[in-house]
PDB file of N, CA and C in Angstrom:
ATOM      1  N   MET A 206     -56.960 -69.902 -54.646  1.00 76.00           N
ATOM      2  CA  MET A 206     -56.233 -68.659 -54.471  1.00 76.00           C
ATOM      3  C   MET A 206     -54.906 -69.203 -53.901  1.00 76.00           C
ATOM      4  N   THR A 207     -53.775 -68.648 -54.507  1.00 88.00           N
ATOM      5  CA  THR A 207     -52.441 -68.831 -53.822  1.00 88.00           C
ATOM      6  C   THR A 207     -51.832 -67.546 -53.287  1.00 88.00           C
ATOM      7  N   GLY A 208     -51.156 -67.817 -52.209  1.00 92.00           N
ATOM      8  CA  GLY A 208     -50.422 -66.660 -51.833  1.00 92.00           C
ATOM      9  C   GLY A 208     -48.984 -66.879 -51.433  1.00 92.00           C
ATOM     10  N   THR A 209     -48.124 -65.827 -51.365  1.00 96.00           N
ATOM     11  CA  THR A 209     -46.859 -65.962 -50.922  1.00 96.00           C
ATOM     12  C   THR A 209     -46.529 -64.747 -49.988  1.00 96.00           C
ATOM     13  N   LYS A 210     -45.655 -64.985 -48.969  1.00 97.00           N
ATOM     14  CA  LYS A 210     -45.188 -63.906 -48.060  1.00 97.00           C
ATOM     15  C   LYS A 210     -43.530 -63.896 -48.213  1.00 97.00           C
ATOM     16  N   THR A 211     -43.110 -62.797 -48.322  1.00 97.00           N
ATOM     17  CA  THR A 211     -41.670 -62.563 -48.506  1.00 97.00           C
ATOM     18  C   THR A 211     -41.262 -61.300 -47.610  1.00 97.00           C
ATOM     19  N   HIS A 212     -40.048 -61.806 -46.915  1.00 98.00           N
ATOM     20  CA  HIS A 212     -39.580 -60.689 -45.913  1.00 98.00           C
ATOM     21  C   HIS A 212     -38.397 -59.900 -46.812  1.00 98.00           C
ATOM     22  N   LEU A 213     -38.371 -58.650 -46.845  1.00 97.00           N
ATOM     23  CA  LEU A 213     -37.492 -57.901 -47.546  1.00 97.00           C
ATOM     24  C   LEU A 213     -36.611 -57.046 -46.388  1.00 97.00           C
ATOM     25  N   THR A 214     -35.330 -56.804 -46.796  1.00 97.00           N
ATOM     26  CA  THR A 214     -34.417 -56.072 -46.045  1.00 97.00           C
ATOM     27  C   THR A 214     -33.904 -54.903 -46.809  1.00 97.00           C
ATOM     28  N   GLY A 215     -33.682 -53.865 -46.116  1.00 95.00           N
ATOM     29  CA  GLY A 215     -33.098 -52.696 -46.734  1.00 95.00           C
ATOM     30  C   GLY A 215     -34.006 -51.926 -47.766  1.00 95.00           C
ATOM     31  N   GLU A 216     -35.222 -52.098 -47.649  1.00 96.00           N
ATOM     32  CA  GLU A 216     -36.343 -51.405 -48.454  1.00 96.00           C
ATOM     33  C   GLU A 216     -36.560 -49.987 -48.025  1.00 96.00           C
ATOM     34  N   ARG A 217     -36.861 -49.036 -48.895  1.00 97.00           N
ATOM     35  CA  ARG A 217     -37.158 -47.815 -48.657  1.00 97.00           C
ATOM     36  C   ARG A 217     -38.713 -47.495 -48.527  1.00 97.00           C
ATOM     37  N   ALA A 218     -39.176 -46.989 -47.410  1.00 97.00           N
ATOM     38  CA  ALA A 218     -40.503 -46.826 -47.085  1.00 97.00           C
ATOM     39  C   ALA A 218     -40.989 -45.630 -47.824  1.00 97.00           C
ATOM     40  N   PRO A 219     -42.432 -45.504 -48.006  1.00 97.00           N
ATOM     41  CA  PRO A 219     -42.894 -44.199 -48.575  1.00 97.00           C
ATOM     42  C   PRO A 219     -42.488 -42.848 -47.761  1.00 97.00           C
ATOM     43  N   CYS A 220     -42.203 -43.065 -46.410  1.00 97.00           N
ATOM     44  CA  CYS A 220     -41.745 -41.897 -45.708  1.00 97.00           C
ATOM     45  C   CYS A 220     -40.200 -41.685 -45.764  1.00 97.00           C
ATOM     46  N   GLY A 221     -39.559 -42.403 -46.503  1.00 96.00           N
ATOM     47  CA  GLY A 221     -38.116 -42.300 -46.769  1.00 96.00           C
ATOM     48  C   GLY A 221     -37.205 -43.114 -45.773  1.00 96.00           C
ATOM     49  N   ARG A 222     -37.716 -43.734 -44.942  1.00 97.00           N
ATOM     50  CA  ARG A 222     -36.970 -44.511 -43.976  1.00 97.00           C
ATOM     51  C   ARG A 222     -36.394 -45.810 -44.651  1.00 97.00           C
ATOM     52  N   LEU A 223     -35.285 -46.414 -44.372  1.00 97.00           N
ATOM     53  CA  LEU A 223     -34.740 -47.662 -44.741  1.00 97.00           C
ATOM     54  C   LEU A 223     -35.080 -48.808 -43.659  1.00 97.00           C
ATOM     55  N   GLY A 224     -35.486 -49.871 -44.064  1.00 96.00           N
ATOM     56  CA  GLY A 224     -35.616 -50.893 -43.097  1.00 96.00           C
ATOM     57  C   GLY A 224     -36.384 -52.126 -43.836  1.00 96.00           C
ATOM     58  N   ASP A 225     -36.770 -53.010 -42.788  1.00 98.00           N
ATOM     59  CA  ASP A 225     -37.358 -54.361 -43.383  1.00 98.00           C
ATOM     60  C   ASP A 225     -38.716 -54.005 -43.734  1.00 98.00           C
ATOM     61  N   ALA A 226     -39.329 -55.008 -44.554  1.00 98.00           N
ATOM     62  CA  ALA A 226     -40.679 -55.043 -45.048  1.00 98.00           C
ATOM     63  C   ALA A 226     -41.046 -56.445 -45.098  1.00 98.00           C
ATOM     64  N   ASP A 227     -42.461 -56.643 -45.020  1.00 98.00           N
ATOM     65  CA  ASP A 227     -43.139 -57.976 -45.493  1.00 98.00           C
ATOM     66  C   ASP A 227     -44.081 -57.719 -46.527  1.00 98.00           C
ATOM     67  N   ARG A 228     -43.954 -58.569 -47.550  1.00 98.00           N
ATOM     68  CA  ARG A 228     -44.728 -58.463 -48.874  1.00 98.00           C
ATOM     69  C   ARG A 228     -45.691 -59.761 -48.933  1.00 98.00           C
ATOM     70  N   SER A 229     -46.858 -59.474 -49.031  1.00 97.00           N
ATOM     71  CA  SER A 229     -47.835 -60.408 -49.222  1.00 97.00           C
ATOM     72  C   SER A 229     -48.526 -60.456 -50.509  1.00 97.00           C
ATOM     73  N   GLN A 230     -48.409 -61.542 -51.408  1.00 97.00           N
ATOM     74  CA  GLN A 230     -49.075 -61.554 -52.701  1.00 97.00           C
ATOM     75  C   GLN A 230     -50.101 -62.639 -52.800  1.00 97.00           C
ATOM     76  N   GLU A 231     -51.147 -62.510 -53.326  1.00 96.00           N
ATOM     77  CA  GLU A 231     -52.143 -63.453 -53.544  1.00 96.00           C
ATOM     78  C   GLU A 231     -52.718 -63.302 -54.952  1.00 96.00           C
ATOM     79  N   ASP A 232     -53.176 -64.342 -55.467  1.00 94.00           N
ATOM     80  CA  ASP A 232     -53.645 -64.471 -56.895  1.00 94.00           C
ATOM     81  C   ASP A 232     -54.654 -65.725 -57.055  1.00 94.00           C
ATOM     82  N   ASP A 233     -55.711 -65.246 -57.719  1.00 92.00           N
ATOM     83  CA  ASP A 233     -56.727 -66.551 -57.998  1.00 92.00           C
ATOM     84  C   ASP A 233     -56.519 -67.072 -59.385  1.00 92.00           C
ATOM     85  N   PHE A 234     -55.685 -66.565 -60.212  1.00 89.00           N
ATOM     86  CA  PHE A 234     -55.394 -66.748 -61.608  1.00 89.00           C
ATOM     87  C   PHE A 234     -56.579 -66.634 -62.616  1.00 89.00           C
ATOM     88  N   GLU A 235     -57.504 -65.862 -62.090  1.00 90.00           N
ATOM     89  CA  GLU A 235     -58.695 -65.372 -62.891  1.00 90.00           C
ATOM     90  C   GLU A 235     -58.808 -63.920 -62.926  1.00 90.00           C
ATOM     91  N   GLY A 236     -57.733 -63.133 -62.642  1.00 88.00           N
ATOM     92  CA  GLY A 236     -57.748 -61.675 -62.750  1.00 88.00           C
ATOM     93  C   GLY A 236     -57.663 -60.951 -61.499  1.00 88.00           C
ATOM     94  N   PHE A 237     -57.820 -61.646 -60.334  1.00 94.00           N
ATOM     95  CA  PHE A 237     -57.838 -61.030 -58.948  1.00 94.00           C
ATOM     96  C   PHE A 237     -56.562 -61.262 -58.408  1.00 94.00           C
ATOM     97  N   ARG A 238     -55.791 -60.111 -58.042  1.00 96.00           N
ATOM     98  CA  ARG A 238     -54.356 -60.037 -57.452  1.00 96.00           C
ATOM     99  C   ARG A 238     -54.337 -58.976 -56.404  1.00 96.00           C
ATOM    100  N   LEU A 239     -53.713 -59.468 -55.259  1.00 97.00           N
ATOM    101  CA  LEU A 239     -53.386 -58.550 -54.191  1.00 97.00           C
ATOM    102  C   LEU A 239     -51.897 -58.508 -54.033  1.00 97.00           C
ATOM    103  N   ASP A 240     -51.364 -57.209 -53.826  1.00 97.00           N
ATOM    104  CA  ASP A 240     -49.877 -57.039 -53.540  1.00 97.00           C
ATOM    105  C   ASP A 240     -49.947 -56.039 -52.391  1.00 97.00           C
ATOM    106  N   ASP A 241     -49.447 -56.498 -51.234  1.00 98.00           N
ATOM    107  CA  ASP A 241     -49.407 -55.621 -49.983  1.00 98.00           C
ATOM    108  C   ASP A 241     -48.171 -55.715 -49.350  1.00 98.00           C
ATOM    109  N   VAL A 242     -47.429 -54.553 -49.224  1.00 98.00           N
ATOM    110  CA  VAL A 242     -46.084 -54.400 -48.710  1.00 98.00           C
ATOM    111  C   VAL A 242     -46.305 -53.430 -47.316  1.00 98.00           C
ATOM    112  N   ARG A 243     -45.906 -54.146 -46.259  1.00 98.00           N
ATOM    113  CA  ARG A 243     -45.948 -53.467 -44.970  1.00 98.00           C
ATOM    114  C   ARG A 243     -44.480 -53.218 -44.426  1.00 98.00           C
ATOM    115  N   PHE A 244     -44.201 -52.078 -44.192  1.00 98.00           N
ATOM    116  CA  PHE A 244     -42.938 -51.719 -43.768  1.00 98.00           C
ATOM    117  C   PHE A 244     -42.664 -51.708 -42.121  1.00 98.00           C
ATOM    118  N   ALA A 245     -41.509 -51.822 -41.707  1.00 97.00           N
ATOM    119  CA  ALA A 245     -41.336 -51.740 -40.356  1.00 97.00           C
ATOM    120  C   ALA A 245     -41.725 -50.688 -39.681  1.00 97.00           C
ATOM    121  N   CYS A 246     -41.765 -49.495 -40.280  1.00 97.00           N
ATOM    122  CA  CYS A 246     -42.066 -48.190 -39.640  1.00 97.00           C
ATOM    123  C   CYS A 246     -43.628 -47.974 -39.511  1.00 97.00           C
ATOM    124  N   GLY A 247     -44.248 -48.847 -40.293  1.00 97.00           N
ATOM    125  CA  GLY A 247     -45.825 -48.685 -40.202  1.00 97.00           C
ATOM    126  C   GLY A 247     -46.351 -48.247 -41.603  1.00 97.00           C
ATOM    127  N   CYS A 248     -45.540 -47.823 -42.548  1.00 98.00           N
ATOM    128  CA  CYS A 248     -46.047 -47.441 -43.867  1.00 98.00           C
ATOM    129  C   CYS A 248     -46.628 -48.701 -44.699  1.00 98.00           C
ATOM    130  N   ARG A 249     -47.408 -48.497 -45.624  1.00 98.00           N
ATOM    131  CA  ARG A 249     -48.022 -49.566 -46.244  1.00 98.00           C
ATOM    132  C   ARG A 249     -48.268 -49.188 -47.747  1.00 98.00           C
ATOM    133  N   GLN A 250     -48.020 -50.124 -48.675  1.00 98.00           N
ATOM    134  CA  GLN A 250     -48.315 -49.939 -50.106  1.00 98.00           C
ATOM    135  C   GLN A 250     -49.182 -51.062 -50.680  1.00 98.00           C
ATOM    136  N   MET A 251     -50.420 -50.712 -51.205  1.00 98.00           N
ATOM    137  CA  MET A 251     -51.228 -51.782 -51.657  1.00 98.00           C
ATOM    138  C   MET A 251     -51.652 -51.626 -53.032  1.00 98.00           C
ATOM    139  N   ARG A 252     -51.571 -52.733 -53.868  1.00 97.00           N
ATOM    140  CA  ARG A 252     -52.070 -52.766 -55.215  1.00 97.00           C
ATOM    141  C   ARG A 252     -52.952 -53.906 -55.553  1.00 97.00           C
ATOM    142  N   HIS A 253     -54.215 -53.603 -55.709  1.00 96.00           N
ATOM    143  CA  HIS A 253     -55.281 -54.735 -55.881  1.00 96.00           C
ATOM    144  C   HIS A 253     -55.791 -54.542 -57.279  1.00 96.00           C
ATOM    145  N   GLU A 254     -55.742 -55.624 -57.928  1.00 95.00           N
ATOM    146  CA  GLU A 254     -56.353 -55.802 -59.303  1.00 95.00           C
ATOM    147  C   GLU A 254     -57.386 -56.852 -59.192  1.00 95.00           C
ATOM    148  N   PHE A 255     -58.585 -56.257 -59.914  1.00 93.00           N
ATOM    149  CA  PHE A 255     -59.823 -56.975 -59.875  1.00 93.00           C
ATOM    150  C   PHE A 255     -60.257 -57.636 -61.086  1.00 93.00           C
ATOM    151  N   HIS A 256     -61.108 -58.543 -60.982  1.00 90.00           N
ATOM    152  CA  HIS A 256     -61.586 -59.362 -62.085  1.00 90.00           C
ATOM    153  C   HIS A 256     -62.044 -58.657 -63.234  1.00 90.00           C
ATOM    154  N   ASP A 257     -62.518 -57.452 -63.122  1.00 91.00           N
ATOM    155  CA  ASP A 257     -63.014 -56.691 -64.107  1.00 91.00           C
ATOM    156  C   ASP A 257     -61.783 -55.923 -64.822  1.00 91.00           C
ATOM    157  N   GLY A 258     -60.544 -56.092 -64.373  1.00 90.00           N
ATOM    158  CA  GLY A 258     -59.503 -55.322 -64.992  1.00 90.00           C
ATOM    159  C   GLY A 258     -59.108 -54.118 -64.273  1.00 90.00           C
ATOM    160  N   SER A 259     -59.968 -53.535 -63.447  1.00 93.00           N
ATOM    161  CA  SER A 259     -59.699 -52.348 -62.657  1.00 93.00           C
ATOM    162  C   SER A 259     -58.542 -52.475 -61.544  1.00 93.00           C
ATOM    163  N   VAL A 260     -57.895 -51.442 -61.307  1.00 95.00           N
ATOM    164  CA  VAL A 260     -56.871 -51.485 -60.242  1.00 95.00           C
ATOM    165  C   VAL A 260     -57.057 -50.394 -59.213  1.00 95.00           C
ATOM    166  N   ARG A 261     -56.545 -50.707 -58.009  1.00 96.00           N
ATOM    167  CA  ARG A 261     -56.420 -49.681 -56.936  1.00 96.00           C
ATOM    168  C   ARG A 261     -55.206 -49.783 -56.346  1.00 96.00           C
ATOM    169  N   ILE A 262     -54.515 -48.545 -56.321  1.00 97.00           N
ATOM    170  CA  ILE A 262     -53.180 -48.565 -55.795  1.00 97.00           C
ATOM    171  C   ILE A 262     -53.428 -47.365 -54.556  1.00 97.00           C
ATOM    172  N   ARG A 263     -52.783 -47.871 -53.319  1.00 97.00           N
ATOM    173  CA  ARG A 263     -52.959 -46.927 -52.280  1.00 97.00           C
ATOM    174  C   ARG A 263     -51.582 -47.024 -51.366  1.00 97.00           C
ATOM    175  N   THR A 264     -51.217 -45.883 -51.067  1.00 98.00           N
ATOM    176  CA  THR A 264     -50.013 -45.729 -50.319  1.00 98.00           C
ATOM    177  C   THR A 264     -50.296 -44.845 -49.188  1.00 98.00           C
ATOM    178  N   VAL A 265     -50.001 -45.505 -47.911  1.00 98.00           N
ATOM    179  CA  VAL A 265     -50.326 -44.928 -46.544  1.00 98.00           C
ATOM    180  C   VAL A 265     -49.010 -44.707 -45.754  1.00 98.00           C
ATOM    181  N   ARG A 266     -48.778 -43.618 -45.278  1.00 98.00           N
ATOM    182  CA  ARG A 266     -47.514 -43.534 -44.427  1.00 98.00           C
ATOM    183  C   ARG A 266     -47.781 -43.944 -42.952  1.00 98.00           C
ATOM    184  N   HIS A 267     -46.902 -44.099 -42.167  1.00 97.00           N
ATOM    185  CA  HIS A 267     -47.033 -44.584 -40.921  1.00 97.00           C
ATOM    186  C   HIS A 267     -47.689 -43.905 -40.064  1.00 97.00           C
ATOM    187  N   ASP A 268     -47.809 -42.529 -40.127  1.00 97.00           N
ATOM    188  CA  ASP A 268     -48.671 -41.626 -39.411  1.00 97.00           C
ATOM    189  C   ASP A 268     -50.132 -41.613 -39.976  1.00 97.00           C
ATOM    190  N   GLY A 269     -50.526 -42.458 -40.762  1.00 97.00           N
ATOM    191  CA  GLY A 269     -51.915 -42.398 -41.361  1.00 97.00           C
ATOM    192  C   GLY A 269     -52.282 -41.582 -42.444  1.00 97.00           C
ATOM    193  N   LYS A 270     -51.317 -40.800 -42.960  1.00 97.00           N
ATOM    194  CA  LYS A 270     -51.594 -39.847 -44.053  1.00 97.00           C
ATOM    195  C   LYS A 270     -51.483 -40.617 -45.404  1.00 97.00           C
ATOM    196  N   VAL A 271     -52.566 -40.544 -46.106  1.00 97.00           N
ATOM    197  CA  VAL A 271     -52.751 -41.264 -47.417  1.00 97.00           C
ATOM    198  C   VAL A 271     -51.864 -40.339 -48.467  1.00 97.00           C
ATOM    199  N   LEU A 272     -50.975 -41.047 -49.023  1.00 97.00           N
ATOM    200  CA  LEU A 272     -49.994 -40.237 -49.887  1.00 97.00           C
ATOM    201  C   LEU A 272     -50.494 -40.469 -51.438  1.00 97.00           C
ATOM    202  N   MET A 273     -51.124 -41.652 -51.622  1.00 96.00           N
ATOM    203  CA  MET A 273     -51.751 -41.903 -53.001  1.00 96.00           C
ATOM    204  C   MET A 273     -52.935 -42.894 -52.858  1.00 96.00           C
ATOM    205  N   ASP A 274     -53.999 -42.541 -53.534  1.00 96.00           N
ATOM    206  CA  ASP A 274     -55.092 -43.488 -53.602  1.00 96.00           C
ATOM    207  C   ASP A 274     -55.863 -43.414 -54.926  1.00 96.00           C
ATOM    208  N   GLU A 275     -55.406 -44.163 -55.835  1.00 95.00           N
ATOM    209  CA  GLU A 275     -55.964 -44.193 -57.223  1.00 95.00           C
ATOM    210  C   GLU A 275     -56.736 -45.380 -57.576  1.00 95.00           C
ATOM    211  N   HIS A 276     -57.834 -45.050 -58.331  1.00 92.00           N
ATOM    212  CA  HIS A 276     -58.632 -46.164 -58.808  1.00 92.00           C
ATOM    213  C   HIS A 276     -58.852 -46.118 -60.203  1.00 92.00           C
ATOM    214  N   SER A 277     -58.754 -47.147 -60.937  1.00 87.00           N
ATOM    215  CA  SER A 277     -59.084 -47.100 -62.292  1.00 87.00           C
ATOM    216  C   SER A 277     -60.410 -47.541 -62.767  1.00 87.00           C
ATOM    217  N   GLY A 278     -61.275 -47.921 -61.946  1.00 69.00           N
ATOM    218  CA  GLY A 278     -62.603 -48.321 -62.234  1.00 69.00           C
ATOM    219  C   GLY A 278     -63.602 -48.318 -61.358  1.00 69.00           C
ATOM    220  N   ASP A 279     -64.828 -48.676 -61.547  1.00 56.00           N
ATOM    221  CA  ASP A 279     -65.908 -48.641 -60.615  1.00 56.00           C
ATOM    222  C   ASP A 279     -66.136 -49.867 -59.820  1.00 56.00           C
ATOM    223  N   HIS A 280     -65.106 -50.577 -59.438  1.00 48.00           N
ATOM    224  CA  HIS A 280     -65.268 -51.822 -58.689  1.00 48.00           C
ATOM    225  C   HIS A 280     -65.853 -51.726 -57.245  1.00 48.00           C
ATOM    226  N   GLU A 281     -65.868 -50.472 -56.747  1.00 53.00           N
ATOM    227  CA  GLU A 281     -66.304 -50.391 -55.400  1.00 53.00           C
ATOM    228  C   GLU A 281     -67.758 -49.738 -55.252  1.00 53.00           C
ATOM    229  N   ALA A 282     -68.506 -49.869 -56.243  1.00 50.00           N
ATOM    230  CA  ALA A 282     -69.928 -49.525 -56.472  1.00 50.00           C
ATOM    231  C   ALA A 282     -70.976 -49.928 -55.296  1.00 50.00           C
TER     232      ALA A 282
END
């Protein structure tokens, strides 16, 4: 599994604030991928792709409110 971390500036968070963010990406080159963005305000966006092809996308605002939580498969059984 390989991973990268990137620092971003001037990004718009899900709450609408502008600021810095840190992006972590991991990939095992067999279908499993993680993409996680954490904003300075505390908001977070996550995209997880699983070996079976299913995807989970989740966006959480800095106050803990879930703005989006979508699943495309039964990988959480």
